[in-house]
XYZ file of C-alpha atoms in Angstrom:
693
model
C 20.125 -13.563 -64.625
C 23.259 -11.548 -65.451
C 26.279 -12.698 -63.515
C 29.363 -10.608 -62.832
C 31.838 -11.751 -65.419
C 34.854 -10.716 -63.348
C 37.015 -13.644 -62.329
C 37.151 -14.333 -58.620
C 39.576 -16.553 -56.711
C 36.696 -18.626 -55.354
C 35.479 -19.453 -58.846
C 38.247 -21.963 -59.420
C 37.767 -23.831 -56.137
C 36.707 -27.395 -56.911
C 33.451 -28.658 -55.511
C 34.221 -30.335 -52.236
C 32.552 -32.286 -49.515
C 34.510 -31.065 -46.500
C 32.515 -29.896 -43.497
C 33.880 -26.894 -41.676
C 33.711 -26.576 -37.913
C 30.361 -25.351 -36.629
C 30.302 -21.564 -36.292
C 28.692 -21.897 -32.841
C 26.162 -19.336 -33.939
C 23.070 -19.485 -31.693
C 19.847 -20.142 -33.632
C 18.252 -16.914 -32.426
C 20.970 -14.948 -34.251
C 20.318 -16.553 -37.630
C 18.343 -13.545 -38.819
C 21.295 -11.289 -38.062
C 23.654 -13.476 -40.077
C 21.444 -14.105 -43.056
C 20.701 -10.447 -43.729
C 17.409 -11.291 -45.441
C 16.568 -7.584 -45.662
C 18.521 -5.235 -47.872
C 19.764 -2.777 -45.215
C 19.649 0.128 -47.606
C 15.968 -0.261 -48.322
C 14.514 -2.065 -45.338
C 11.213 -0.982 -43.837
C 9.032 -2.071 -41.042
C 7.553 -5.509 -41.341
C 4.271 -4.420 -39.942
C 2.260 -4.847 -43.118
C -1.196 -5.007 -41.628
C -3.584 -2.105 -42.017
C -4.039 -2.266 -38.252
C -7.148 -0.191 -37.694
C -10.516 0.690 -39.081
C -11.027 4.308 -40.118
C -13.358 6.578 -38.254
C -16.626 6.914 -40.138
C -18.461 9.862 -38.556
C -22.213 9.838 -38.288
C -23.490 12.998 -39.964
C -27.254 13.508 -40.314
C -28.547 14.300 -43.768
C -30.715 17.239 -42.720
C -28.225 19.424 -40.856
C -27.109 21.597 -43.784
C -28.204 25.206 -43.265
C -29.787 26.814 -46.321
C -27.814 30.001 -45.867
C -24.504 28.144 -45.714
C -25.489 26.059 -48.744
C -26.213 29.243 -50.680
C -22.712 30.527 -49.941
C -21.244 27.294 -51.261
C -23.371 27.444 -54.420
C -22.243 31.026 -55.014
C -18.566 30.073 -54.668
C -18.976 27.214 -57.149
C -20.958 29.379 -59.598
C -18.128 31.880 -59.536
C -15.684 29.075 -60.401
C -17.940 27.842 -63.233
C -17.573 31.168 -65.057
C -13.802 30.714 -65.250
C -13.718 26.921 -65.624
C -12.446 25.395 -68.890
C -14.502 22.996 -70.985
C -11.460 20.730 -71.276
C -10.304 17.904 -68.924
C -8.891 18.809 -65.555
C -8.874 18.436 -61.784
C -10.732 20.670 -59.332
C -10.271 21.169 -55.583
C -12.978 22.345 -53.188
C -11.575 24.451 -50.335
C -13.123 25.683 -47.076
C -12.614 28.976 -45.224
C -9.371 27.711 -43.651
C -8.060 26.850 -47.127
C -8.180 23.119 -46.346
C -8.918 20.892 -49.321
C -12.337 19.263 -48.855
C -12.562 17.293 -52.083
C -10.514 16.547 -55.182
C -12.326 15.537 -58.355
C -11.597 15.043 -62.034
C -13.737 15.688 -65.103
C -13.638 15.400 -68.865
C -15.349 18.798 -68.956
C -14.582 20.738 -65.765
C -17.192 23.465 -66.376
C -19.970 20.922 -66.894
C -19.011 18.969 -63.776
C -18.882 22.056 -61.545
C -22.213 23.220 -62.919
C -23.802 20.049 -61.548
C -22.774 21.177 -58.038
C -23.989 24.750 -58.532
C -27.672 23.987 -59.203
C -29.576 24.880 -55.976
C -32.368 22.319 -56.373
C -30.306 19.422 -57.738
C -31.063 16.064 -55.967
C -27.613 15.453 -54.469
C -26.562 13.066 -51.662
C -26.246 14.510 -48.152
C -22.458 14.017 -48.299
C -22.234 16.264 -51.387
C -24.522 18.866 -49.812
C -22.281 19.046 -46.732
C -19.263 19.462 -48.988
C -20.915 22.274 -50.958
C -21.968 24.019 -47.741
C -18.361 24.039 -46.512
C -16.903 25.274 -49.822
C -15.776 28.895 -50.179
C -13.345 28.527 -53.090
C -12.543 26.193 -55.978
C -9.106 25.696 -57.572
C -8.771 24.159 -61.041
C -5.844 22.526 -62.850
C -6.286 21.847 -66.563
C -4.842 18.713 -68.146
C -4.302 17.647 -71.724
C -6.320 14.456 -71.468
C -8.823 12.813 -69.119
C -6.193 10.151 -68.469
C -3.824 12.768 -67.087
C -6.673 14.104 -64.950
C -7.248 10.660 -63.432
C -3.580 10.232 -62.535
C -3.336 13.756 -61.087
C -6.528 13.269 -59.054
C -5.169 10.075 -57.472
C -1.878 11.767 -56.631
C -3.565 14.783 -55.037
C -5.929 12.643 -52.963
C -3.005 10.700 -51.502
C -1.061 13.901 -50.875
C -3.833 16.138 -49.492
C -6.125 13.523 -47.858
C -9.389 15.454 -48.484
C -12.190 14.793 -46.039
C -14.860 13.948 -48.638
C -12.771 11.596 -50.787
C -12.158 7.888 -50.355
C -8.704 7.585 -48.790
C -6.250 4.729 -49.113
C -4.649 5.011 -45.685
C -2.084 2.200 -45.554
C 0.259 2.707 -48.487
C 3.590 1.070 -47.740
C 5.780 -0.086 -50.596
C 5.568 -3.784 -51.321
C 8.513 -6.109 -50.712
C 10.262 -7.970 -53.515
C 12.698 -10.872 -53.649
C 16.043 -9.838 -55.097
C 18.688 -12.189 -56.474
C 21.679 -9.891 -56.732
C 23.836 -9.601 -59.817
C 26.806 -7.590 -58.530
C 28.770 -10.465 -56.937
C 30.198 -13.706 -58.268
C 28.067 -15.593 -55.721
C 24.592 -13.969 -55.936
C 22.676 -13.376 -52.738
C 18.930 -13.785 -52.170
C 17.244 -11.172 -49.976
C 14.137 -9.130 -49.317
C 14.079 -5.700 -50.953
C 11.882 -2.614 -50.623
C 12.008 0.718 -52.362
C 13.814 1.833 -55.511
C 15.165 -1.050 -57.569
C 18.623 0.411 -58.121
C 20.790 -2.567 -57.217
C 21.893 -4.867 -60.040
C 19.993 -8.142 -60.087
C 16.636 -9.802 -60.753
C 13.558 -8.633 -58.833
C 10.547 -10.864 -58.251
C 7.298 -9.540 -56.855
C 5.459 -7.738 -55.508
C 4.651 -9.884 -52.501
C 1.705 -9.004 -50.308
C 3.664 -8.818 -47.058
C 7.101 -9.100 -45.515
C 5.991 -12.357 -43.902
C 5.194 -13.863 -47.304
C 8.652 -12.890 -48.578
C 10.428 -14.254 -45.499
C 8.640 -17.610 -45.746
C 9.413 -17.865 -49.453
C 13.093 -16.988 -49.000
C 13.472 -19.590 -46.238
C 11.925 -22.252 -48.463
C 14.041 -21.169 -51.445
C 17.174 -21.487 -49.319
C 16.245 -25.089 -48.545
C 15.426 -25.782 -52.187
C 18.332 -24.035 -53.937
C 20.928 -23.490 -51.180
C 21.605 -19.871 -52.184
C 23.351 -17.648 -49.667
C 21.425 -14.908 -47.898
C 24.303 -13.361 -45.946
C 25.649 -9.893 -46.664
C 28.720 -9.468 -48.863
C 30.783 -8.328 -45.864
C 29.862 -11.410 -43.860
C 30.528 -13.589 -46.920
C 34.033 -12.212 -47.502
C 35.082 -12.602 -43.848
C 34.278 -16.319 -43.581
C 37.043 -18.842 -42.955
C 34.625 -21.709 -42.264
C 30.985 -22.317 -43.205
C 28.337 -20.809 -40.967
C 25.443 -22.628 -39.350
C 23.221 -22.247 -42.423
C 25.578 -24.593 -44.279
C 25.346 -27.118 -41.463
C 21.535 -27.140 -41.539
C 21.467 -27.348 -45.362
C 20.131 -23.900 -46.117
C 23.252 -22.763 -47.981
C 25.738 -24.492 -50.281
C 28.731 -22.724 -48.696
C 30.237 -20.788 -51.639
C 32.088 -18.522 -49.177
C 34.619 -21.241 -48.292
C 34.565 -23.228 -51.524
C 32.174 -25.962 -50.427
C 30.711 -25.589 -53.919
C 32.505 -24.352 -57.033
C 31.490 -21.449 -59.254
C 29.736 -23.503 -61.994
C 27.846 -25.507 -59.380
C 26.651 -22.388 -57.556
C 25.710 -20.684 -60.823
C 23.511 -23.674 -61.653
C 21.703 -23.312 -58.314
C 21.102 -19.619 -59.020
C 19.791 -20.468 -62.499
C 17.342 -22.981 -61.052
C 16.094 -20.490 -58.445
C 15.633 -17.808 -61.102
C 13.757 -20.241 -63.340
C 11.467 -21.229 -60.477
C 10.645 -17.618 -59.550
C 10.100 -16.816 -63.237
C 7.243 -19.296 -63.429
C 8.998 -22.354 -64.836
C 8.582 -24.316 -61.622
C 7.378 -27.486 -63.374
C 10.529 -27.671 -65.519
C 12.765 -27.112 -62.476
C 11.015 -29.866 -60.521
C 11.381 -32.231 -63.471
C 15.123 -31.504 -63.611
C 15.547 -32.161 -59.888
C 13.505 -35.364 -60.105
C 15.675 -36.594 -62.993
C 18.850 -35.813 -61.029
C 17.438 -37.665 -58.004
C 16.665 -40.748 -60.115
C 20.101 -40.619 -61.694
C 21.868 -40.389 -58.315
C 19.752 -43.206 -56.941
C 20.551 -45.397 -59.967
C 24.269 -44.787 -59.395
C 23.832 -45.734 -55.698
C 24.713 -42.202 -54.555
C 21.976 -42.235 -51.967
C 23.237 -39.226 -50.007
C 23.097 -37.089 -53.145
C 19.679 -38.512 -54.025
C 18.421 -37.599 -50.547
C 19.618 -34.021 -51.052
C 17.611 -33.767 -54.279
C 14.627 -35.305 -52.503
C 14.788 -32.650 -49.776
C 15.030 -29.883 -52.366
C 11.971 -31.219 -54.182
C 10.086 -31.318 -50.883
C 11.026 -27.670 -50.225
C 9.670 -26.641 -53.635
C 6.432 -28.503 -52.970
C 6.181 -26.713 -49.611
C 6.435 -23.310 -51.345
C 3.619 -24.170 -53.732
C 1.417 -25.604 -50.988
C 1.838 -22.403 -48.924
C 0.782 -20.328 -51.928
C -2.667 -21.928 -51.920
C -4.349 -21.104 -55.210
C -1.964 -21.208 -58.192
C -4.023 -20.445 -61.310
C -3.552 -22.397 -64.518
C -4.700 -19.724 -66.966
C -3.674 -16.493 -65.193
C 0.033 -15.715 -65.339
C 0.117 -12.114 -64.072
C -2.779 -10.356 -62.378
C -3.955 -8.437 -59.329
C -7.389 -9.394 -58.001
C -9.496 -6.834 -56.083
C -12.678 -7.636 -54.183
C -14.627 -5.286 -51.918
C -17.067 -6.027 -49.114
C -18.983 -3.488 -47.002
C -20.540 -3.976 -43.582
C -21.424 -1.692 -40.687
C -20.455 1.411 -42.634
C -16.912 0.109 -43.288
C -15.254 -1.175 -46.451
C -12.633 -3.887 -46.889
C -10.699 -4.330 -50.137
C -8.879 -7.657 -50.426
C -6.016 -7.791 -52.924
C -4.409 -10.965 -54.287
C -1.129 -10.825 -56.216
C -0.447 -13.403 -58.942
C 2.877 -13.378 -60.784
C 4.434 -16.026 -63.039
C 1.371 -18.181 -62.402
C 2.044 -18.198 -58.643
C 0.099 -16.731 -55.740
C 2.425 -14.250 -54.027
C 0.098 -13.391 -51.178
C -2.957 -11.344 -50.317
C -3.633 -8.339 -48.155
C -6.678 -6.585 -46.712
C -7.129 -2.812 -46.846
C -9.670 -0.704 -44.966
C -9.976 2.571 -46.895
C -11.609 5.588 -45.276
C -14.937 6.346 -46.899
C -18.257 7.720 -45.688
C -21.147 5.276 -45.397
C -22.923 6.785 -48.410
C -20.208 5.593 -50.824
C -21.213 2.538 -52.860
C -18.787 -0.406 -53.275
C -18.216 0.646 -56.887
C -17.294 4.220 -55.874
C -14.904 3.059 -53.144
C -13.238 0.504 -55.415
C -12.824 2.974 -58.298
C -11.107 5.597 -56.133
C -9.071 2.946 -54.306
C -7.623 1.534 -57.549
C -6.417 4.895 -58.863
C -4.633 5.651 -55.580
C -3.282 2.108 -55.224
C -1.366 2.262 -58.505
C -0.228 5.856 -58.082
C 3.270 4.671 -57.101
C 3.206 0.981 -58.055
C 3.707 -0.797 -61.400
C 0.436 -2.365 -62.589
C 0.270 -5.964 -63.877
C -1.055 -6.985 -67.291
C -4.463 -7.896 -65.889
C -6.609 -6.420 -63.098
C -9.656 -8.420 -62.028
C -12.456 -6.737 -60.063
C -15.439 -7.929 -58.072
C -17.598 -4.935 -59.096
C -18.074 -2.911 -62.262
C -16.537 0.534 -61.827
C -17.594 3.574 -63.818
C -14.117 4.568 -64.995
C -12.807 1.067 -65.840
C -11.860 1.941 -69.431
C -10.281 5.238 -68.382
C -8.368 3.500 -65.582
C -7.087 0.875 -68.021
C -5.895 3.611 -70.403
C -4.166 5.513 -67.580
C -2.392 2.419 -66.267
C -1.398 1.419 -69.806
C 0.228 4.813 -70.277
C 1.999 4.469 -66.957
C 3.194 0.895 -67.588
C 3.991 1.548 -71.289
C 2.136 -1.617 -72.236
C -1.465 -2.726 -72.391
C -3.224 -3.161 -69.043
C -6.643 -4.815 -68.970
C -9.261 -4.105 -66.293
C -12.214 -6.488 -66.207
C -14.947 -8.091 -64.090
C -14.904 -11.802 -64.983
C -18.233 -13.583 -65.370
C -17.137 -17.219 -65.549
C -14.229 -19.625 -65.459
C -11.060 -19.588 -63.368
C -10.856 -15.793 -63.265
C -14.327 -15.632 -61.743
C -13.248 -18.234 -59.157
C -10.262 -16.064 -58.196
C -12.516 -13.043 -57.655
C -15.010 -15.108 -55.633
C -12.167 -16.382 -53.439
C -10.930 -12.810 -52.887
C -14.467 -11.678 -52.032
C -14.753 -14.413 -49.396
C -11.449 -13.248 -47.881
C -12.648 -9.622 -47.869
C -15.826 -10.598 -46.020
C -13.900 -12.627 -43.430
C -11.180 -9.965 -42.958
C -13.755 -7.241 -42.278
C -15.591 -9.519 -39.867
C -12.403 -10.217 -37.927
C -11.481 -6.531 -37.831
C -14.909 -5.513 -36.569
C -14.760 -8.212 -33.865
C -11.266 -7.155 -32.774
C -12.344 -3.528 -32.613
C -15.347 -4.417 -30.449
C -13.122 -6.360 -28.028
C -10.702 -3.447 -27.775
C -13.626 -1.114 -27.146
C -14.791 -3.208 -24.194
C -11.301 -3.117 -22.691
C -11.156 0.670 -22.995
C -14.585 0.971 -21.402
C -13.399 -1.286 -18.567
C -10.292 0.851 -18.100
C -12.429 3.997 -17.882
C -14.598 2.392 -15.197
C -11.629 1.038 -13.204
C -9.628 4.264 -13.300
C -12.555 6.621 -12.962
C -11.992 8.316 -16.317
C -14.784 10.526 -17.707
C -14.977 8.397 -20.864
C -13.215 5.532 -22.622
C -9.796 6.802 -23.763
C -9.314 7.121 -27.512
C -5.565 7.674 -27.298
C -3.313 6.140 -24.618
C 0.380 7.018 -24.494
C 2.859 4.907 -22.504
C 6.380 6.158 -21.733
C 9.529 4.314 -20.712
C 13.296 4.990 -20.542
C 16.292 2.756 -21.125
C 20.016 3.164 -20.493
C 23.080 1.413 -19.100
C 24.539 3.435 -16.239
C 23.292 6.568 -17.963
C 24.911 5.841 -21.347
C 22.981 5.668 -24.626
C 19.902 6.929 -22.789
C 16.747 6.784 -24.858
C 13.070 7.411 -24.093
C 10.154 5.968 -25.983
C 6.434 6.510 -26.424
C 4.011 3.859 -27.644
C 0.392 4.638 -28.524
C -2.772 2.554 -28.293
C -6.361 3.304 -29.234
C -9.693 1.718 -30.108
C -8.049 -0.446 -32.788
C -5.022 -1.617 -30.805
C -1.411 -0.491 -30.985
C -0.919 2.448 -33.354
C 2.635 1.726 -34.456
C 2.784 4.598 -36.916
C 2.405 6.899 -33.896
C 5.333 5.447 -31.892
C 8.207 7.811 -31.143
C 11.668 7.490 -29.637
C 13.630 10.284 -27.941
C 17.412 10.261 -27.764
C 18.188 11.973 -24.445
C 20.116 15.140 -25.307
C 20.342 17.133 -22.084
C 23.883 17.829 -20.908
C 24.738 17.581 -17.259
C 22.266 14.827 -16.456
C 23.296 12.648 -13.554
C 23.872 9.152 -15.015
C 20.807 7.051 -14.353
C 18.569 9.973 -13.306
C 15.274 8.539 -14.563
C 13.256 11.541 -13.369
C 15.356 13.971 -15.405
C 15.189 11.716 -18.464
C 11.413 11.448 -18.208
C 11.179 15.219 -17.781
C 13.083 15.780 -21.031
C 10.961 13.275 -22.953
C 7.637 14.689 -21.758
C 8.661 18.309 -22.254
C 9.788 17.603 -25.813
C 6.586 15.697 -26.547
C 4.044 18.151 -25.123
C 5.750 21.452 -25.873
C 5.555 20.472 -29.518
C 1.814 19.886 -29.163
C 1.277 23.117 -27.255
C 3.160 25.214 -29.800
C 3.513 23.249 -33.050
C 6.026 24.632 -35.465
C 4.697 26.021 -38.747
C 6.080 23.060 -40.663
C 4.330 20.641 -38.338
C 0.938 22.304 -38.306
C -0.365 20.560 -41.395
C 0.990 17.244 -40.211
C -0.746 17.534 -36.842
C -3.983 18.689 -38.402
C -4.108 16.093 -41.123
C -3.328 13.053 -39.049
C -4.756 9.752 -40.245
C -8.527 9.533 -39.859
C -8.622 12.271 -37.230
C -6.942 10.024 -34.686
C -6.398 12.426 -31.762
C -2.971 13.955 -31.262
C -3.670 14.662 -27.597
C -3.704 11.672 -25.235
C -6.627 10.979 -22.953
C -4.404 8.921 -20.656
C -0.635 8.870 -20.057
C 0.896 5.777 -18.423
C 4.421 5.614 -17.007
C 6.376 2.706 -15.602
C 7.017 3.393 -11.928
C 5.486 4.107 -8.555
C 4.153 7.069 -6.616
C 7.452 8.954 -6.894
C 7.522 8.774 -10.701
C 3.839 9.742 -10.830
C 4.370 12.853 -8.656
C 7.357 13.881 -10.781
C 5.343 13.583 -13.985
C 2.364 15.422 -12.438
C 4.676 18.273 -11.529
C 5.889 18.434 -15.128
C 2.318 18.464 -16.419
C 1.322 21.200 -13.967
C 4.235 23.331 -15.139
C 3.229 22.795 -18.780
C -0.435 23.491 -18.025
C -1.795 20.065 -18.891
C -4.376 19.337 -16.187
C -6.810 17.780 -18.667
C -4.569 14.762 -19.366
C -5.172 11.804 -17.018
C -2.085 10.186 -15.488
C -1.347 6.708 -14.185
C 1.786 4.925 -12.974
C 2.202 1.140 -13.009
C 4.499 -0.292 -10.333
C 5.674 -3.879 -10.580
C 4.704 -6.272 -7.833
C 7.057 -7.855 -5.262
C 9.931 -9.642 -7.034
C 8.688 -7.955 -10.224
C 5.865 -10.500 -10.478
C 3.375 -9.927 -13.283
C -0.185 -9.937 -11.990
C 0.647 -8.156 -8.718
C 1.079 -4.641 -10.094
C -0.065 -1.548 -8.230
C -1.741 1.323 -10.095
C -1.202 4.897 -8.899
C -3.491 7.768 -9.890
C -3.129 11.378 -8.651
C -5.373 12.154 -5.680
C -6.527 8.576 -5.165
C -5.539 5.553 -3.157
C -3.397 2.947 -4.878
C -5.359 0.338 -6.850
C -4.654 -3.384 -6.949
C -6.641 -5.391 -9.485
C -7.408 -9.080 -9.348
C -4.693 -11.137 -11.087
C -7.102 -12.327 -13.800
C -8.809 -8.998 -14.430
C -8.886 -8.307 -18.229
C -8.114 -4.630 -17.572
C -4.942 -5.639 -15.701
C -3.903 -7.857 -18.608
C -4.475 -4.922 -20.951
C -2.365 -2.577 -18.805
C 0.404 -5.200 -18.659
C 0.350 -5.474 -22.451
C 0.673 -1.703 -22.774
C 3.600 -1.576 -20.331
C 5.365 -4.568 -21.924
C 4.983 -3.105 -25.418
C 6.567 0.159 -24.241
C 9.390 -1.804 -22.636
C 9.950 -3.854 -25.794
C 10.051 -0.757 -27.975
C 12.392 1.254 -25.754
C 14.785 -1.690 -25.269
C 14.939 -2.205 -29.034
C 15.623 1.490 -29.602
C 18.344 1.464 -26.927
C 20.071 -1.570 -28.395
C 20.161 -0.053 -31.870
C 21.722 3.121 -30.470
C 24.241 1.165 -28.399
C 25.262 -1.116 -31.261
C 25.870 1.934 -33.415
C 28.120 3.428 -30.739
C 29.962 0.150 -30.262
C 30.655 -0.202 -33.975
C 31.829 3.406 -34.186
C 34.058 3.120 -31.133
C 35.407 -0.328 -31.991
C 37.012 -2.333 -29.203
C 38.679 0.589 -27.459
C 35.791 0.954 -25.019
C 36.150 -2.551 -23.568
C 38.102 -2.453 -20.281
C 41.413 -4.284 -20.468
C 41.498 -4.632 -24.276
C 44.591 -2.969 -25.674
C 45.973 -2.824 -29.223
C 47.543 -6.306 -29.098
C 44.400 -8.098 -27.984
C 42.322 -6.030 -30.417
C 44.542 -7.191 -33.297
C 44.350 -10.788 -32.095
C 40.539 -10.679 -31.864
C 40.108 -9.136 -35.303
C 42.620 -11.560 -36.808
C 40.742 -14.515 -35.298
C 37.137 -13.441 -36.019
C 37.547 -11.152 -39.018
C 34.965 -8.490 -38.093
C 33.633 -6.689 -35.041
C 30.213 -8.192 -35.655
C 31.669 -11.706 -35.388
C 33.334 -10.772 -32.091
C 29.966 -9.505 -30.847
C 28.316 -12.838 -31.730
C 31.031 -15.065 -30.289
C 30.449 -17.126 -27.164
C 32.687 -16.873 -24.075
C 34.264 -20.205 -25.026
C 35.163 -18.972 -28.519
C 36.572 -15.709 -27.158
C 38.741 -17.661 -24.729
C 40.377 -19.531 -27.597
C 41.924 -16.356 -29.011
C 45.691 -16.167 -28.230
C 46.324 -13.699 -25.418
C 42.695 -13.558 -24.222
C 42.254 -14.996 -20.741
C 39.015 -16.469 -19.392
C 38.391 -13.289 -17.392
C 38.992 -11.077 -20.459
C 36.678 -13.286 -22.517
C 33.970 -12.826 -19.906
C 34.428 -9.022 -19.905
C 34.248 -8.882 -23.706
C 31.092 -11.011 -23.770
C 29.409 -8.961 -21.033
C 30.296 -5.739 -22.812
C 28.296 -6.789 -25.847
C 25.473 -8.570 -24.039
C 24.801 -6.642 -20.820
C 21.128 -5.785 -20.293
C 20.055 -2.139 -20.379
C 18.348 -0.696 -17.360
C 15.753 1.940 -16.822
């Protein structure tokens, strides 16, 4: 770990034992203070591949001979011009959409295998040939280059007849920064441009968060942002609960804090046994010198380290760095379970559900999955597989070139490596079983909704809309989407209300703007959006089967009028009105042209509708608060009634930053010179008032 060698005033502060006054920070705001996520590179924490892909049923005997002949002719024409060297080819249909991307050591020979009319090919390949009207070819220097280019093009173009890795978020890392005299520990995603040591990848944001929390207890390293650190005049709550050593106010000196950082780095680098031995020796020494409070601190730190290792489950003895892949197929679906092992530690596992037709074998799915998986990720030294894949040697060569060191790809037959693969295979089987069960439950709910609401069929796409504002300010609308596999969070959208001249609090006008912006874009997609709309994940429909709004008959009639003006009669509408005293379970459902519906309080369909409405409310409130906080920080304190320059200076002098003023309680605000109890209440309410809408 490289520390900043610049001297800092705090570095000379002797190690002390003083306890600063409690920061009065409420526990629910700890996440805001700690700043566990690097704000420059943060991403959503939703790391689950939330839905199964659509696997269409296509009969094997539906390919017309005439159409197949056209496809053979197009491929034969490409064969004449194809090189005998390595390359990548793309099959295109009449609309110039890419149907399939493939690689070959000899492109002409590979295309010739498609051009033979009587060749015994799978039905999937015959359908692809029948749809082909053109073939594009890119030559490469080596077969390794062809493999890497093929993986990149599949991820970019999402061809219908290829295996597709759908969920491809970047993985989170743990970063111990190196650009401050007191390094910070935090979660990091994206480009590793900040100075410091990176440890990972971890399978999920949850795995990183749990590890960071345990590391704070074990090594007492700060997780707050540099700005929060520099503004402190007393230790925050994390110091009081023994999750930080308090370097910000000199509770620990520079050498002492540097030693804690060294120990944390050693632990994450795989030398956990040596670190635990050091802590145990220090505990024994403190106990022998009758310093029982210090000994207890070392005991707690040892317990935190043991907790980290127990949460990791399997920690292999003979495998230092490896990714383990196991695939299981059932019901026409595939699940690939991935385990990440680094520095001899298990850093989590994750299930993927790639899109692949039922005719693909496990080996074919796994081979294509691996090439796409490492397209934008650094490979480890060792990759362990549950199945033999045809291009294992080629994949190892390609990843070795990419990593600039040797990468081994193997299917273990015995020993600890085989046990790791067997464990991953068990997890793949269980994950697919759970996903299939969840999908079936969701399907029954959608069928029940169709019956209750009189819909022609179970809805595949449900959109729920809600607005949020405070007296018309910072107005924002939001759309959440649900389907056969639950909430589709990658489809959520927020709409900052832009119309000028809106009457503050006019919910009808706000809803009109949101719906017009949403559906006009679908009716007349811009040229730049056409490909995006067409190539949506797994053909999940862009058009909703059902639109739900929060409100009563009045809101429903207003929305129906908007839909009639836009020419959208085919979209079903429903409004959900809260019961008396806003009681959950007593909602009334309004549908155009029908009497109001009241469901029994324990009806599963009612629970489902409540979940949809509550999710929309949660999402729109979160979007509103982000917008409002941005405005507050830009405007400063000038917007608070009764707060002039003198009180503003007094508040900033007392708390240091605007964020600290926002977090302060009414009692703390009242202690600022010149701030009365009434002013303290106004300041608190300004930052904490609830949005409406």
